[in-house]
PDB file of C-alpha atoms in Angstrom:
ATOM      1  CA  GLY A   1     -49.574 -77.025 121.192  1.00 73.00           C
ATOM      2  CA  MET A   2     -47.115 -79.109 123.218  1.00 71.00           C
ATOM      3  CA  GLY A   3     -47.500 -82.092 120.884  1.00 71.00           C
ATOM      4  CA  TRP A   4     -46.717 -80.009 117.821  1.00 71.00           C
ATOM      5  CA  ALA A   5     -43.686 -78.484 119.550  1.00 69.00           C
ATOM      6  CA  LEU A   6     -42.370 -81.943 120.441  1.00 66.00           C
ATOM      7  CA  LEU A   7     -42.990 -83.205 116.922  1.00 67.00           C
ATOM      8  CA  GLY A   8     -41.192 -80.168 115.515  1.00 65.00           C
ATOM      9  CA  ALA A   9     -38.275 -80.691 117.884  1.00 67.00           C
ATOM     10  CA  GLY A  10     -38.120 -84.369 116.929  1.00 64.00           C
ATOM     11  CA  LEU A  11     -38.104 -83.548 113.227  1.00 67.00           C
ATOM     12  CA  LEU A  12     -35.381 -80.947 113.718  1.00 67.00           C
ATOM     13  CA  LEU A  13     -33.288 -83.447 115.648  1.00 66.00           C
ATOM     14  CA  ALA A  14     -33.768 -86.066 112.919  1.00 65.00           C
ATOM     15  CA  LEU A  15     -32.834 -83.502 110.266  1.00 64.00           C
ATOM     16  CA  TYR A  16     -29.784 -82.448 112.258  1.00 63.00           C
ATOM     17  CA  THR A  17     -28.614 -86.048 112.694  1.00 61.00           C
ATOM     18  CA  LEU A  18     -29.121 -86.750 109.002  1.00 60.00           C
ATOM     19  CA  LEU A  19     -27.243 -83.633 107.940  1.00 61.00           C
ATOM     20  CA  ARG A  20     -24.471 -83.885 110.490  1.00 56.00           C
ATOM     21  CA  TYR A  21     -23.729 -87.578 110.100  1.00 55.00           C
ATOM     22  CA  GLY A  22     -25.486 -88.663 106.910  1.00 51.00           C
ATOM     23  CA  LEU A  23     -24.465 -86.145 104.270  1.00 48.00           C
ATOM     24  CA  ARG A  24     -20.953 -85.198 105.338  1.00 48.00           C
ATOM     25  CA  PRO A  25     -18.398 -87.655 104.025  1.00 47.00           C
ATOM     26  CA  ALA A  26     -16.389 -89.184 106.835  1.00 47.00           C
ATOM     27  CA  ALA A  27     -12.947 -87.601 106.768  1.00 46.00           C
ATOM     28  CA  PRO A  28     -10.233 -90.236 106.650  1.00 48.00           C
ATOM     29  CA  GLN A  29      -8.272 -90.257 109.890  1.00 52.00           C
ATOM     30  CA  LEU A  30      -4.649 -89.271 109.512  1.00 53.00           C
ATOM     31  CA  CYS A  31      -2.610 -92.425 109.290  1.00 50.00           C
ATOM     32  CA  ALA A  32      -1.006 -92.814 112.729  1.00 47.00           C
ATOM     33  CA  ARG A  33       2.194 -94.135 111.188  1.00 45.00           C
ATOM     34  CA  THR A  34       3.013 -90.803 109.554  1.00 64.00           C
ATOM     35  CA  GLU A  35       6.637 -90.396 110.511  1.00 84.00           C
ATOM     36  CA  LEU A  36       7.486 -86.732 110.823  1.00 95.00           C
ATOM     37  CA  ARG A  37      10.469 -86.914 113.141  1.00 93.00           C
ATOM     38  CA  GLY A  38      13.228 -84.558 112.043  1.00 95.00           C
ATOM     39  CA  ARG A  39      10.821 -82.442 110.016  1.00 97.00           C
ATOM     40  CA  THR A  40       9.964 -78.839 110.913  1.00 98.00           C
ATOM     41  CA  ALA A  41       6.556 -77.307 110.276  1.00 98.00           C
ATOM     42  CA  ILE A  42       5.148 -73.792 110.590  1.00 98.00           C
ATOM     43  CA  VAL A  43       1.395 -73.442 111.148  1.00 98.00           C
ATOM     44  CA  THR A  44       0.051 -69.898 110.884  1.00 98.00           C
ATOM     45  CA  GLY A  45      -2.946 -69.218 113.091  1.00 96.00           C
ATOM     46  CA  GLY A  46      -1.756 -72.179 115.128  1.00 94.00           C
ATOM     47  CA  SER A  47      -3.153 -70.990 118.461  1.00 93.00           C
ATOM     48  CA  GLY A  48      -6.781 -71.994 117.861  1.00 88.00           C
ATOM     49  CA  GLY A  49      -9.315 -73.651 115.588  1.00 86.00           C
ATOM     50  CA  ILE A  50      -8.125 -75.652 112.599  1.00 90.00           C
ATOM     51  CA  GLY A  51      -4.561 -74.397 113.007  1.00 94.00           C
ATOM     52  CA  ALA A  52      -4.214 -75.781 116.529  1.00 93.00           C
ATOM     53  CA  ALA A  53      -5.822 -79.073 115.458  1.00 92.00           C
ATOM     54  CA  THR A  54      -3.375 -79.306 112.531  1.00 95.00           C
ATOM     55  CA  ALA A  55      -0.393 -78.502 114.764  1.00 97.00           C
ATOM     56  CA  LEU A  56      -1.505 -81.102 117.309  1.00 95.00           C
ATOM     57  CA  GLU A  57      -1.515 -83.902 114.710  1.00 95.00           C
ATOM     58  CA  LEU A  58       1.832 -82.842 113.222  1.00 97.00           C
ATOM     59  CA  ALA A  59       3.325 -82.834 116.728  1.00 97.00           C
ATOM     60  CA  ARG A  60       1.772 -86.234 117.358  1.00 95.00           C
ATOM     61  CA  GLY A  61       3.582 -87.459 114.236  1.00 95.00           C
ATOM     62  CA  GLY A  62       6.884 -86.321 115.747  1.00 96.00           C
ATOM     63  CA  ALA A  63       7.408 -83.055 113.858  1.00 97.00           C
ATOM     64  CA  ARG A  64       8.987 -79.945 115.308  1.00 98.00           C
ATOM     65  CA  VAL A  65       6.134 -77.436 115.121  1.00 98.00           C
ATOM     66  CA  VAL A  66       6.223 -73.650 115.196  1.00 98.00           C
ATOM     67  CA  LEU A  67       2.881 -72.058 116.050  1.00 98.00           C
ATOM     68  CA  ALA A  68       2.916 -68.689 114.308  1.00 98.00           C
ATOM     69  CA  ALA A  69       0.155 -66.580 115.811  1.00 97.00           C
ATOM     70  CA  ARG A  70      -0.661 -63.015 116.794  1.00 96.00           C
ATOM     71  CA  ASN A  71      -1.634 -63.386 120.415  1.00 96.00           C
ATOM     72  CA  ALA A  72       1.306 -64.422 122.617  1.00 97.00           C
ATOM     73  CA  LEU A  73      -0.851 -65.585 125.539  1.00 96.00           C
ATOM     74  CA  ARG A  74      -3.010 -67.829 123.397  1.00 96.00           C
ATOM     75  CA  GLY A  75       0.002 -68.966 121.368  1.00 97.00           C
ATOM     76  CA  GLU A  76       2.073 -69.990 124.381  1.00 97.00           C
ATOM     77  CA  ALA A  77      -0.953 -71.703 125.937  1.00 96.00           C
ATOM     78  CA  ALA A  78      -1.611 -73.690 122.743  1.00 96.00           C
ATOM     79  CA  ALA A  79       2.055 -74.714 122.460  1.00 98.00           C
ATOM     80  CA  HIS A  80       2.018 -75.871 126.079  1.00 98.00           C
ATOM     81  CA  ARG A  81      -1.231 -77.779 125.591  1.00 96.00           C
ATOM     82  CA  ILE A  82       0.127 -79.547 122.488  1.00 97.00           C
ATOM     83  CA  ARG A  83       3.444 -80.429 124.169  1.00 98.00           C
ATOM     84  CA  THR A  84       1.540 -81.892 127.094  1.00 97.00           C
ATOM     85  CA  GLU A  85      -0.980 -83.791 125.014  1.00 95.00           C
ATOM     86  CA  THR A  86       1.546 -85.307 122.571  1.00 96.00           C
ATOM     87  CA  GLY A  87       4.598 -85.663 124.787  1.00 97.00           C
ATOM     88  CA  ASN A  88       6.521 -83.947 121.984  1.00 97.00           C
ATOM     89  CA  PRO A  89       8.701 -81.176 123.463  1.00 98.00           C
ATOM     90  CA  GLU A  90       9.481 -79.710 120.019  1.00 98.00           C
ATOM     91  CA  VAL A  91       6.517 -77.336 119.855  1.00 98.00           C
ATOM     92  CA  ARG A  92       7.095 -73.600 120.123  1.00 98.00           C
ATOM     93  CA  PHE A  93       5.250 -70.343 119.666  1.00 98.00           C
ATOM     94  CA  MET A  94       6.580 -67.472 117.546  1.00 98.00           C
ATOM     95  CA  GLN A  95       4.743 -64.205 117.127  1.00 98.00           C
ATOM     96  CA  LEU A  96       3.342 -63.383 113.702  1.00 98.00           C
ATOM     97  CA  ASP A  97       0.725 -60.770 112.864  1.00 98.00           C
ATOM     98  CA  LEU A  98      -0.223 -61.157 109.210  1.00 98.00           C
ATOM     99  CA  ALA A  99      -2.051 -57.814 109.347  1.00 98.00           C
ATOM    100  CA  SER A 100       1.415 -56.211 109.510  1.00 98.00           C
ATOM    101  CA  LEU A 101       3.930 -56.774 106.706  1.00 98.00           C
ATOM    102  CA  ARG A 102       6.587 -55.499 109.130  1.00 98.00           C
ATOM    103  CA  SER A 103       5.645 -58.344 111.499  1.00 98.00           C
ATOM    104  CA  VAL A 104       5.793 -60.868 108.631  1.00 98.00           C
ATOM    105  CA  ARG A 105       9.349 -59.766 107.830  1.00 98.00           C
ATOM    106  CA  ALA A 106      10.367 -59.835 111.494  1.00 98.00           C
ATOM    107  CA  PHE A 107       8.929 -63.346 111.918  1.00 98.00           C
ATOM    108  CA  ALA A 108      10.667 -64.629 108.781  1.00 98.00           C
ATOM    109  CA  SER A 109      14.066 -63.276 109.769  1.00 98.00           C
ATOM    110  CA  ALA A 110      13.736 -64.551 113.347  1.00 98.00           C
ATOM    111  CA  PHE A 111      12.682 -67.981 112.063  1.00 98.00           C
ATOM    112  CA  LEU A 112      15.533 -68.179 109.541  1.00 98.00           C
ATOM    113  CA  ARG A 113      17.979 -67.160 112.278  1.00 98.00           C
ATOM    114  CA  GLN A 114      16.697 -69.579 114.929  1.00 98.00           C
ATOM    115  CA  GLU A 115      15.477 -72.609 112.997  1.00 98.00           C
ATOM    116  CA  PRO A 116      17.815 -74.454 110.614  1.00 97.00           C
ATOM    117  CA  HIS A 117      15.087 -76.418 108.787  1.00 98.00           C
ATOM    118  CA  LEU A 118      11.677 -75.958 107.191  1.00 98.00           C
ATOM    119  CA  HIS A 119       9.794 -78.784 105.490  1.00 98.00           C
ATOM    120  CA  LEU A 120       6.143 -77.816 105.889  1.00 98.00           C
ATOM    121  CA  LEU A 121       4.589 -74.365 105.690  1.00 98.00           C
ATOM    122  CA  ILE A 122       0.863 -74.436 106.521  1.00 98.00           C
ATOM    123  CA  ASN A 123      -0.652 -71.077 105.593  1.00 98.00           C
ATOM    124  CA  ASN A 124      -3.738 -71.565 107.714  1.00 96.00           C
ATOM    125  CA  ALA A 125      -4.552 -68.277 109.473  1.00 95.00           C
ATOM    126  CA  GLY A 126      -7.699 -66.555 108.284  1.00 92.00           C
ATOM    127  CA  VAL A 127     -10.074 -63.760 109.206  1.00 90.00           C
ATOM    128  CA  SER A 128     -13.432 -62.716 107.813  1.00 87.00           C
ATOM    129  CA  ALA A 129     -13.690 -59.271 109.425  1.00 88.00           C
ATOM    130  CA  GLY A 130     -13.740 -55.882 107.765  1.00 90.00           C
ATOM    131  CA  GLY A 131     -11.213 -53.142 108.461  1.00 93.00           C
ATOM    132  CA  ILE A 132      -7.965 -51.693 107.136  1.00 96.00           C
ATOM    133  CA  THR A 133      -4.466 -52.813 108.151  1.00 98.00           C
ATOM    134  CA  GLU A 134      -1.504 -50.617 109.100  1.00 98.00           C
ATOM    135  CA  ASP A 135      -0.248 -51.234 105.546  1.00 98.00           C
ATOM    136  CA  GLY A 136      -3.433 -49.756 104.099  1.00 97.00           C
ATOM    137  CA  PHE A 137      -4.977 -52.958 102.747  1.00 98.00           C
ATOM    138  CA  SER A 138      -8.337 -54.498 103.564  1.00 97.00           C
ATOM    139  CA  LEU A 139      -7.923 -56.801 106.565  1.00 96.00           C
ATOM    140  CA  SER A 140      -9.129 -60.130 105.146  1.00 96.00           C
ATOM    141  CA  PHE A 141      -7.219 -59.733 101.900  1.00 97.00           C
ATOM    142  CA  GLN A 142      -3.973 -58.925 103.692  1.00 98.00           C
ATOM    143  CA  VAL A 143      -4.217 -61.573 106.413  1.00 98.00           C
ATOM    144  CA  ASN A 144      -5.531 -64.336 104.170  1.00 97.00           C
ATOM    145  CA  HIS A 145      -3.483 -63.621 101.040  1.00 98.00           C
ATOM    146  CA  LEU A 146      -0.902 -60.806 100.963  1.00 98.00           C
ATOM    147  CA  GLY A 147       0.704 -61.568 104.340  1.00 98.00           C
ATOM    148  CA  HIS A 148       0.920 -65.273 103.501  1.00 98.00           C
ATOM    149  CA  PHE A 149       2.240 -64.455 100.023  1.00 98.00           C
ATOM    150  CA  LEU A 150       5.106 -62.427 101.517  1.00 98.00           C
ATOM    151  CA  LEU A 151       5.757 -65.035 104.218  1.00 98.00           C
ATOM    152  CA  THR A 152       5.986 -67.822 101.629  1.00 98.00           C
ATOM    153  CA  GLN A 153       8.409 -65.844  99.445  1.00 98.00           C
ATOM    154  CA  LEU A 154      10.664 -65.009 102.393  1.00 98.00           C
ATOM    155  CA  LEU A 155      10.825 -68.691 103.432  1.00 98.00           C
ATOM    156  CA  LEU A 156      11.089 -70.172  99.945  1.00 98.00           C
ATOM    157  CA  GLU A 157      14.866 -70.571  99.856  1.00 98.00           C
ATOM    158  CA  ARG A 158      14.773 -72.477 103.138  1.00 98.00           C
ATOM    159  CA  LEU A 159      11.967 -74.722 101.844  1.00 98.00           C
ATOM    160  CA  GLN A 160      14.059 -75.386  98.726  1.00 98.00           C
ATOM    161  CA  SER A 161      17.222 -76.212 100.644  1.00 98.00           C
ATOM    162  CA  CYS A 162      15.234 -78.687 102.800  1.00 98.00           C
ATOM    163  CA  ALA A 163      13.344 -80.261  99.887  1.00 97.00           C
ATOM    164  CA  PRO A 164      11.312 -82.360  99.484  1.00 97.00           C
ATOM    165  CA  SER A 165       9.034 -79.872 101.233  1.00 98.00           C
ATOM    166  CA  ARG A 166       5.471 -78.630 100.957  1.00 98.00           C
ATOM    167  CA  VAL A 167       3.344 -75.508 101.232  1.00 98.00           C
ATOM    168  CA  VAL A 168      -0.328 -75.961 102.147  1.00 98.00           C
ATOM    169  CA  ILE A 169      -2.582 -72.946 101.573  1.00 98.00           C
ATOM    170  CA  VAL A 170      -5.916 -73.078 103.360  1.00 96.00           C
ATOM    171  CA  GLY A 171      -8.466 -71.637 100.956  1.00 90.00           C
ATOM    172  CA  SER A 172     -12.201 -72.154 100.998  1.00 88.00           C
ATOM    173  CA  ARG A 173     -15.100 -73.053  98.749  1.00 85.00           C
ATOM    174  CA  ALA A 174     -16.034 -69.384  99.228  1.00 85.00           C
ATOM    175  CA  HIS A 175     -13.540 -68.760  96.417  1.00 91.00           C
ATOM    176  CA  CYS A 176     -16.484 -69.371  94.071  1.00 88.00           C
ATOM    177  CA  ALA A 177     -17.819 -65.901  94.934  1.00 89.00           C
ATOM    178  CA  GLY A 178     -14.417 -64.227  94.605  1.00 94.00           C
ATOM    179  CA  ARG A 179     -13.573 -61.512  92.077  1.00 94.00           C
ATOM    180  CA  LEU A 180     -10.106 -60.076  91.493  1.00 96.00           C
ATOM    181  CA  HIS A 181      -9.450 -56.774  89.762  1.00 92.00           C
ATOM    182  CA  PRO A 182      -5.684 -56.137  89.581  1.00 88.00           C
ATOM    183  CA  ASP A 183      -6.090 -52.351  89.759  1.00 90.00           C
ATOM    184  CA  THR A 184      -8.169 -52.406  92.971  1.00 94.00           C
ATOM    185  CA  LEU A 185      -6.387 -55.339  94.629  1.00 95.00           C
ATOM    186  CA  GLY A 186      -6.169 -54.966  98.407  1.00 95.00           C
ATOM    187  CA  ARG A 187      -8.833 -52.255  98.612  1.00 96.00           C
ATOM    188  CA  PRO A 188     -12.111 -52.962 100.408  1.00 94.00           C
ATOM    189  CA  PRO A 189     -14.758 -53.945  97.828  1.00 93.00           C
ATOM    190  CA  PRO A 190     -17.747 -51.558  97.511  1.00 90.00           C
ATOM    191  CA  GLY A 191     -21.216 -52.360  98.815  1.00 87.00           C
ATOM    192  CA  PRO A 192     -22.883 -53.445 102.063  1.00 86.00           C
ATOM    193  CA  LEU A 193     -21.287 -56.928 101.987  1.00 90.00           C
ATOM    194  CA  SER A 194     -17.779 -55.516 101.632  1.00 92.00           C
ATOM    195  CA  ALA A 195     -16.183 -57.682 104.356  1.00 90.00           C
ATOM    196  CA  PHE A 196     -17.787 -60.876 103.033  1.00 90.00           C
ATOM    197  CA  GLN A 197     -16.786 -60.073  99.437  1.00 93.00           C
ATOM    198  CA  ASP A 198     -13.254 -59.295 100.595  1.00 95.00           C
ATOM    199  CA  TYR A 199     -13.104 -62.707 102.318  1.00 93.00           C
ATOM    200  CA  CYS A 200     -14.272 -64.487  99.148  1.00 92.00           C
ATOM    201  CA  ASN A 201     -11.753 -62.534  97.058  1.00 96.00           C
ATOM    202  CA  SER A 202      -8.942 -63.501  99.426  1.00 97.00           C
ATOM    203  CA  LYS A 203      -9.932 -67.166  99.145  1.00 96.00           C
ATOM    204  CA  LEU A 204      -9.894 -67.009  95.341  1.00 97.00           C
ATOM    205  CA  ALA A 205      -6.429 -65.457  95.681  1.00 97.00           C
ATOM    206  CA  ASN A 206      -5.369 -68.412  97.884  1.00 97.00           C
ATOM    207  CA  VAL A 207      -6.296 -70.987  95.239  1.00 97.00           C
ATOM    208  CA  LEU A 208      -4.621 -68.971  92.455  1.00 98.00           C
ATOM    209  CA  HIS A 209      -1.520 -68.447  94.625  1.00 98.00           C
ATOM    210  CA  ALA A 210      -1.058 -72.214  94.994  1.00 98.00           C
ATOM    211  CA  ARG A 211      -1.497 -72.650  91.240  1.00 98.00           C
ATOM    212  CA  GLU A 212       1.094 -70.070  90.203  1.00 98.00           C
ATOM    213  CA  LEU A 213       3.510 -71.055  92.992  1.00 98.00           C
ATOM    214  CA  ALA A 214       3.467 -74.649  91.709  1.00 98.00           C
ATOM    215  CA  THR A 215       4.293 -73.440  88.204  1.00 97.00           C
ATOM    216  CA  ARG A 216       7.266 -71.449  89.494  1.00 98.00           C
ATOM    217  CA  LEU A 217       8.498 -74.293  91.691  1.00 98.00           C
ATOM    218  CA  GLN A 218       8.578 -76.987  89.006  1.00 97.00           C
ATOM    219  CA  GLY A 219      11.725 -79.053  89.377  1.00 94.00           C
ATOM    220  CA  THR A 220      12.544 -77.841  92.910  1.00 96.00           C
ATOM    221  CA  GLN A 221      10.856 -80.651  94.897  1.00 97.00           C
ATOM    222  CA  VAL A 222       8.849 -78.007  96.728  1.00 98.00           C
ATOM    223  CA  THR A 223       5.161 -78.657  96.082  1.00 98.00           C
ATOM    224  CA  CYS A 224       2.060 -76.752  97.149  1.00 98.00           C
ATOM    225  CA  TYR A 225      -1.623 -77.438  97.595  1.00 98.00           C
ATOM    226  CA  ALA A 226      -4.757 -75.354  98.179  1.00 98.00           C
ATOM    227  CA  VAL A 227      -7.315 -76.915 100.518  1.00 96.00           C
ATOM    228  CA  HIS A 228     -10.928 -76.323 101.491  1.00 92.00           C
ATOM    229  CA  PRO A 229     -11.102 -77.361 105.159  1.00 85.00           C
ATOM    230  CA  GLY A 230     -14.874 -77.739 105.425  1.00 69.00           C
ATOM    231  CA  PHE A 231     -17.080 -75.070 106.913  1.00 57.00           C
ATOM    232  CA  VAL A 232     -15.660 -75.269 110.345  1.00 51.00           C
ATOM    233  CA  ASN A 233     -17.081 -73.873 113.555  1.00 46.00           C
ATOM    234  CA  THR A 234     -14.088 -71.857 114.735  1.00 47.00           C
ATOM    235  CA  GLU A 235     -13.308 -68.331 115.838  1.00 45.00           C
ATOM    236  CA  LEU A 236     -13.385 -67.217 112.217  1.00 48.00           C
ATOM    237  CA  PHE A 237     -17.054 -66.452 112.806  1.00 54.00           C
ATOM    238  CA  ARG A 238     -16.677 -64.510 116.029  1.00 54.00           C
ATOM    239  CA  HIS A 239     -17.196 -61.383 113.892  1.00 56.00           C
ATOM    240  CA  THR A 240     -20.755 -62.312 112.878  1.00 60.00           C
ATOM    241  CA  PRO A 241     -22.973 -59.350 113.816  1.00 61.00           C
ATOM    242  CA  LEU A 242     -24.865 -59.886 117.056  1.00 62.00           C
ATOM    243  CA  TRP A 243     -28.321 -59.756 115.471  1.00 67.00           C
ATOM    244  CA  LEU A 244     -27.320 -62.532 113.048  1.00 64.00           C
ATOM    245  CA  LYS A 245     -25.991 -64.876 115.728  1.00 61.00           C
ATOM    246  CA  PRO A 246     -29.346 -66.489 116.637  1.00 65.00           C
ATOM    247  CA  PHE A 247     -29.949 -67.339 112.951  1.00 63.00           C
ATOM    248  CA  PHE A 248     -26.377 -68.404 112.473  1.00 61.00           C
ATOM    249  CA  LEU A 249     -25.922 -70.742 115.422  1.00 62.00           C
ATOM    250  CA  PRO A 250     -28.281 -73.505 114.259  1.00 61.00           C
ATOM    251  CA  LEU A 251     -26.432 -73.474 110.920  1.00 57.00           C
ATOM    252  CA  VAL A 252     -23.127 -73.688 112.714  1.00 55.00           C
ATOM    253  CA  TRP A 253     -24.383 -76.734 114.561  1.00 52.00           C
ATOM    254  CA  LEU A 254     -25.794 -78.296 111.432  1.00 51.00           C
ATOM    255  CA  PHE A 255     -23.099 -77.816 108.874  1.00 46.00           C
ATOM    256  CA  PHE A 256     -19.864 -76.984 110.583  1.00 44.00           C
ATOM    257  CA  CYS A 257     -17.606 -79.838 111.419  1.00 52.00           C
ATOM    258  CA  GLU A 258     -15.333 -79.677 114.391  1.00 63.00           C
ATOM    259  CA  ALA A 259     -11.847 -78.234 114.038  1.00 68.00           C
ATOM    260  CA  ALA A 260     -10.215 -81.659 114.203  1.00 73.00           C
ATOM    261  CA  GLU A 261     -12.207 -82.726 111.182  1.00 77.00           C
ATOM    262  CA  GLY A 262     -11.486 -79.422 109.459  1.00 80.00           C
ATOM    263  CA  ALA A 263      -7.763 -80.084 109.819  1.00 91.00           C
ATOM    264  CA  GLN A 264      -7.904 -83.407 107.960  1.00 92.00           C
ATOM    265  CA  THR A 265      -7.448 -82.071 104.419  1.00 94.00           C
ATOM    266  CA  SER A 266      -4.546 -79.811 105.460  1.00 95.00           C
ATOM    267  CA  LEU A 267      -2.882 -82.797 107.133  1.00 96.00           C
ATOM    268  CA  TYR A 268      -3.566 -85.001 104.125  1.00 95.00           C
ATOM    269  CA  CYS A 269      -1.885 -82.523 101.759  1.00 97.00           C
ATOM    270  CA  ALA A 270       0.993 -81.979 104.199  1.00 97.00           C
ATOM    271  CA  THR A 271       1.789 -85.649 104.810  1.00 95.00           C
ATOM    272  CA  GLN A 272       0.221 -87.985 102.234  1.00 95.00           C
ATOM    273  CA  GLU A 273       2.817 -89.695 100.060  1.00 93.00           C
ATOM    274  CA  GLY A 274       2.592 -89.465  96.284  1.00 94.00           C
ATOM    275  CA  LEU A 275       0.787 -86.121  95.981  1.00 96.00           C
ATOM    276  CA  GLU A 276       3.719 -84.411  94.271  1.00 97.00           C
ATOM    277  CA  CYS A 277       2.141 -84.737  90.811  1.00 97.00           C
ATOM    278  CA  PHE A 278      -0.844 -82.709  92.060  1.00 98.00           C
ATOM    279  CA  SER A 279       1.207 -79.657  93.039  1.00 98.00           C
ATOM    280  CA  GLY A 280      -0.810 -76.472  92.546  1.00 98.00           C
ATOM    281  CA  ARG A 281      -4.154 -78.260  92.712  1.00 98.00           C
ATOM    282  CA  TYR A 282      -7.146 -77.884  95.041  1.00 97.00           C
ATOM    283  CA  PHE A 283      -8.291 -80.469  97.590  1.00 96.00           C
ATOM    284  CA  ALA A 284     -11.468 -80.839  99.662  1.00 92.00           C
ATOM    285  CA  ASP A 285     -12.528 -83.723 101.930  1.00 89.00           C
ATOM    286  CA  CYS A 286      -9.069 -85.244 101.310  1.00 92.00           C
ATOM    287  CA  HIS A 287      -9.833 -85.562  97.592  1.00 93.00           C
ATOM    288  CA  LEU A 288      -8.604 -83.740  94.534  1.00 95.00           C
ATOM    289  CA  GLN A 289     -11.334 -81.380  93.320  1.00 95.00           C
ATOM    290  CA  GLU A 290     -11.727 -78.908  90.500  1.00 95.00           C
ATOM    291  CA  PRO A 291     -12.067 -75.373  91.834  1.00 93.00           C
ATOM    292  CA  TRP A 292     -14.341 -72.793  90.163  1.00 93.00           C
ATOM    293  CA  PRO A 293     -13.323 -71.648  86.658  1.00 93.00           C
ATOM    294  CA  LEU A 294     -11.808 -68.315  87.791  1.00 93.00           C
ATOM    295  CA  ALA A 295      -9.536 -70.274  90.147  1.00 95.00           C
ATOM    296  CA  ARG A 296      -8.153 -72.203  87.139  1.00 95.00           C
ATOM    297  CA  ASP A 297      -7.333 -69.088  85.102  1.00 96.00           C
ATOM    298  CA  ASP A 298      -3.563 -69.123  84.610  1.00 97.00           C
ATOM    299  CA  ARG A 299      -3.472 -65.584  83.277  1.00 97.00           C
ATOM    300  CA  LEU A 300      -5.333 -64.308  86.333  1.00 97.00           C
ATOM    301  CA  ALA A 301      -2.950 -66.314  88.555  1.00 98.00           C
ATOM    302  CA  ARG A 302       0.056 -64.626  86.956  1.00 97.00           C
ATOM    303  CA  THR A 303      -1.547 -61.176  87.156  1.00 97.00           C
ATOM    304  CA  LEU A 304      -2.336 -61.739  90.838  1.00 98.00           C
ATOM    305  CA  TRP A 305       1.270 -62.858  91.473  1.00 98.00           C
ATOM    306  CA  ASP A 306       2.769 -59.740  89.857  1.00 97.00           C
ATOM    307  CA  ALA A 307       0.344 -57.431  91.682  1.00 97.00           C
ATOM    308  CA  SER A 308       0.975 -59.200  95.010  1.00 98.00           C
ATOM    309  CA  GLU A 309       4.747 -58.865  94.600  1.00 97.00           C
ATOM    310  CA  ARG A 310       4.305 -55.158  93.972  1.00 96.00           C
ATOM    311  CA  LEU A 311       1.911 -54.615  96.903  1.00 97.00           C
ATOM    312  CA  VAL A 312       4.104 -56.371  99.485  1.00 98.00           C
ATOM    313  CA  GLY A 313       7.212 -54.586  98.201  1.00 96.00           C
ATOM    314  CA  LEU A 314       9.084 -57.582  96.804  1.00 95.00           C
ATOM    315  CA  VAL A 315       9.715 -56.101  93.348  1.00 81.00           C
ATOM    316  CA  GLY A 316      13.069 -54.526  92.688  1.00 60.00           C
ATOM    317  CA  THR A 317      14.305 -55.227  96.217  1.00 50.00           C
ATOM    318  CA  GLY A 318      16.277 -58.282  95.148  1.00 51.00           C
ATOM    319  CA  GLU A 319      14.557 -60.000  98.056  1.00 51.00           C
ATOM    320  CA  SER A 320      12.282 -62.330  96.132  1.00 50.00           C
ATOM    321  CA  PRO A 321      14.102 -65.639  95.714  1.00 54.00           C
ATOM    322  CA  SER A 322      14.167 -66.716  92.094  1.00 49.00           C
ATOM    323  CA  PRO A 323      13.016 -70.344  91.905  1.00 48.00           C
TER     324      PRO A 323
END
């Protein structure tokens, strides 16, 4: 019995090592010479996980970084930690709850009032939980897409006046399972896997958002990129049901890279020179990749844009900046 158990454990360990280090391409380290002094970045969801790892590297490069996050305690702590670790004093927390369009507007107006520049907007925050927001939309779809859509529109003029500038939208390979129906947009999908489907839909929306935004920004020197960060072991999965956790944890260990590695593609698209010609495209493992066919559908991208404008209340308000 004991011998078999040891053999099994040895095989598992070998498999783990192979999977963890053999199959995952090594992410290129961010070039240390990236000179970001004088540039201002916003990272949504910057208080933990990939967002904090992204913010840390931007701060290390000399950028002024605004951590836009919901929880003030965690946000202030992360800002303090990053200032200490990088020696860069230009890191601050500002409150943003993407599950509230009112909060998105308040954040945008406070930012525009207090910060003269914006060169990098990293739309990184994400949730995978079910639920309905105060605005009446499904939680994942609002946090991952609609809230970021509104935020980007409200900050677009500032990005344009500071150009060249970039928007990085953190999507996911989960976009392959996404479906978007314009008439039911923002409502929880039917069925037992509603929250998971909603997450996938929001990630498809992310990739399409980048595509249509790029089209509208042609000639402005503002470029945008959708990225798949890698299946990263962060708080995104704190909502996994308890009974699933034992099954899930080995997978987390096997396939999920650490947050620092997950941040690499965001950082690459934010800082790599010469990516301008790829505006609107999708990157994974710091390489250009073709997303799934639905995510390349320009008509769907335009339909999503018009519906999103309507849902967040940007139509007919004169608020949406015309590129």
